[in-house]
């Protein structure tokens, strides 16, 4: 029966997907070393009530390894991410903060990822232009230090622990386009006009036939 | 002389051959009666010509054939009519060949169900793209939930109005109007920039779900009463599949558009043009290839005879007075309603809970809706089989079992923490709940004969109502995690399914009680004739109901055969009208 085949196929596929998740299940955020990385994110435009425009404005991100870092020898890669501030997580469970790292949804946007050079001890910085698929919201920046087996070992963030300071707001692109609007109107008009034309035509033909 | 008798649908094998005078007399009598009986479903405002399972039959006893006249009288005497399928005296097809596209019957069937399918695609097109839309428009969970409620609410009203529209304009224009006037609403998604706009557009798109009515109307005028159950079941089930296909189609289209270079927040808007195009194309196909009636289009045919319709107020009154209407309304709300709710929430659920890719989540969500292809007809079939042995009691128990198991698997789906288990429970849930939809329409035709159209329509509206209600309670606020919402919805469904026990027919009993022992009330005729006043009975308007009553004695189950009462065929052959 079709349903048996469907069930079997989906079970097979999904057990394969399932097994790939196994390795990262139990690692917790609270296990990571806090404050190992000192990171600051300066928006290109600052001020009271300034909202950055996605796709246009930049962040200047400066980071360095803190003197208090103990796991520094394990660092292999630094992953910098854009994270949602608590105010942008309200009534949006798909952005929720979870302690299990693999479940945590609060930092979905990748800014940059580069290998860690232990010889450079001074602060390094780079620029990041806000991507065009960043949603409207309030953000901060967090950097994870990742070891050789791709497990996070330490992190640092541009805001305080309560995530209340140094936040910046971003306004997303609207996604609308004039050409899209015009196309939409054209096709709508075509649809209505085609219907009316058919209708009128047929009524006319019926009248002609009746009068015959 | 045999040809004449046959063309009127009479078989000579049983009793008498009509003399010329008898034939003239009866055909005149018939004319008036036919006009009355088929109008109870078709009159303007009763809304549901075409949702009926069976058209009525002649007033005097005829063995076998069920020739129901349609509400639009047609010429029967066209000797040059050549049809690809065997037809009855009204030129309605008596065979169903799904692989044929022959004009006009099978073509109407395919145009009808594909139009309905296209509208399901449009209505639920947003659901698999919600993870992108919510970021673009900065939506909260309550915004998403409210829009979901709005998307199914419009059809509650449009479905009730659609029957009248089809009566006035014919099935072709009814379908085309809906398709081509709601296509602009689909295109207008490109203008949406906030939660309010999103909700309004989804509300407006939702109106097009009334194509269900025009589809069933069209098949009812094209197909003979004996097979209309199966035909309507297929049309309904295959149309409902659109809710599943859209979960697969939209993410794929979105992905392709992104690959072509568009940024996500623009790509999803462009993706909506696909359902829009489909609607316009289907509208044009319906107008150019379709035909209202077997003999031609409505406007080019002459209407013959007086067509006196049954009064809407009467039909409405008897529907409203019958408590079973409300029970079915609620029951369908927790089978079809839950199905539509799942169409709206399941893709986002899999995307968020199991961290899947958008198109993977879409694929899984699609298999829920696509199970309709066989699950719905299966439910109707199970209902018919159980009726063969246990009569109406069998049908009620079948419904209860299917809908409750659907509820149980829904609870399991909410509890599942691993992907394989979630998919397994979802598939079992889909079969249970969709078969329950089929089983409900195995019972609807028996609730009333006079108000059948309206009750079918109200039952259908109950589906939309249930969907709006469950989305509002469980999926519109942050009060419940979506997983808990699913489980609670399953429990609520199981509680409401207990209402099946309250459906009691004096002539057949209910789940737990047998038929009434009262000699008079335990006859089917009494139940169906009770819908007509004495005055109307004197005019002979209730003849169709009496004939129906005689035909449904098989709902007594095996006892019907042993009773020695007339071994007539049950009114449905396969699956009755599906919403």
Coordinates of C-alpha atoms in Angstrom, one line a residue, chain A residues 1-3 6-7 10-11 14-15 17-18 21 84 90-96 102-103 105 109 132-136 172-177 180-181 183-185 187-188 190-192 194-195 198-200 202-203 205-206 209-210, chain B residues 134-136 138-142 144 169 172-173 176-177 180-181 183-184 187-188 190-193 263-266 269-270 273 277 280 284 287-288 297 299-300 348 352 354-356 367 374 418-420 423-424 427 431 477-478 481:
Chain A
X1 CA 0.0 0.0 0.0
X2 CA 1.1 3.5 -0.8
X3 CA 1.0 4.6 2.9
X6 CA 5.6 6.4 2.3
X7 CA 6.0 5.6 6.0
X10 CA 10.2 8.7 5.5
X11 CA 11.4 6.7 8.5
X14 CA 14.6 10.7 9.0
X15 CA 16.6 8.2 10.9
X17 CA 18.9 13.0 9.6
X18 CA 18.4 12.1 13.3
X21 CA 22.4 15.5 15.4
X84 CA 18.8 39.2 19.1
X90 CA 9.3 38.7 22.9
X91 CA 6.3 36.7 21.4
X92 CA 8.7 35.2 18.9
X93 CA 9.5 31.6 20.2
X94 CA 11.6 30.9 17.1
X95 CA 14.2 33.3 18.4
X96 CA 14.3 31.9 21.9
X102 CA 22.3 23.1 19.4
X103 CA 18.8 24.4 20.3
X105 CA 18.1 30.2 18.3
X109 CA 23.0 35.4 11.7
X132 CA 19.9 42.4 3.3
X133 CA 18.2 39.5 5.0
X134 CA 18.6 40.8 8.5
X135 CA 15.2 41.3 10.0
X136 CA 14.1 44.4 11.9
X172 CA 15.2 45.5 7.5
X173 CA 14.7 46.1 3.8
X174 CA 11.1 46.1 2.8
X175 CA 11.6 43.5 0.1
X176 CA 9.2 45.4 -2.1
X177 CA 10.1 46.6 -5.6
X180 CA 7.1 43.9 -8.7
X181 CA 4.3 46.2 -7.8
X183 CA 3.8 43.5 -12.5
X184 CA 1.3 42.7 -9.8
X185 CA -1.1 45.4 -11.0
X187 CA -1.5 40.8 -14.0
X188 CA -4.4 41.6 -11.7
X190 CA -5.4 41.3 -17.0
X191 CA -7.2 38.7 -14.9
X192 CA -10.3 40.9 -14.3
X194 CA -10.1 38.8 -19.4
X195 CA -13.0 37.6 -17.2
X198 CA -15.3 36.5 -21.9
X199 CA -18.5 37.2 -20.0
X200 CA -19.6 40.1 -22.2
X202 CA -20.7 35.2 -24.3
X203 CA -23.8 37.2 -23.4
X205 CA -23.4 35.6 -28.5
X206 CA -26.4 34.3 -26.6
X209 CA -28.6 33.3 -31.0
X210 CA -31.8 34.0 -29.2
Chain B
X134 CA 7.9 36.6 9.7
X135 CA 11.4 38.0 9.4
X136 CA 10.5 40.4 6.5
X138 CA 8.6 41.6 11.7
X139 CA 5.7 39.4 12.7
X140 CA 5.0 38.1 16.2
X141 CA 3.5 34.7 17.0
X142 CA 0.1 36.3 17.5
X144 CA 1.0 34.8 12.4
X169 CA -24.3 32.1 -13.6
X172 CA -18.4 27.6 -15.3
X173 CA -18.7 31.3 -14.5
X176 CA -14.1 31.4 -13.2
X177 CA -15.3 34.4 -11.3
X180 CA -10.0 35.3 -11.7
X181 CA -11.3 37.7 -9.2
X183 CA -6.1 36.1 -8.5
X184 CA -5.5 39.9 -7.9
X187 CA -0.7 39.1 -6.7
X188 CA -1.3 41.9 -4.1
X190 CA 3.8 42.1 -3.3
X191 CA 2.4 45.2 -1.6
X192 CA 2.4 43.8 1.9
X193 CA 4.7 45.5 4.3
X263 CA 17.2 38.4 -1.9
X264 CA 15.0 36.4 0.4
X265 CA 12.7 39.2 1.3
X266 CA 11.9 39.8 -2.4
X269 CA 6.9 37.8 -2.9
X270 CA 7.9 36.7 -6.4
X273 CA 3.1 34.9 -8.6
X277 CA -0.7 32.5 -12.6
X280 CA -5.6 32.9 -14.0
X284 CA -9.2 30.8 -18.8
X287 CA -14.1 29.4 -19.6
X288 CA -12.7 28.1 -22.9
X297 CA -23.7 26.4 -21.9
X299 CA -26.7 31.1 -21.7
X300 CA -27.2 29.4 -25.0
X348 CA 6.8 26.1 10.5
X352 CA 11.6 25.3 14.2
X354 CA 13.7 20.0 14.3
X355 CA 16.0 22.6 12.7
X356 CA 15.2 21.5 9.2
X367 CA 2.9 14.5 2.9
X374 CA -6.6 8.0 -0.7
X418 CA 12.5 12.9 17.6
X419 CA 11.9 13.5 13.9
X420 CA 11.1 9.9 12.8
X423 CA 6.7 12.0 11.0
X424 CA 5.2 8.6 11.8
X427 CA 1.1 10.3 8.9
X431 CA -5.0 9.3 7.7
X477 CA -0.4 33.4 21.4
X478 CA 2.8 32.5 23.2
X481 CA 4.4 26.0 22.7

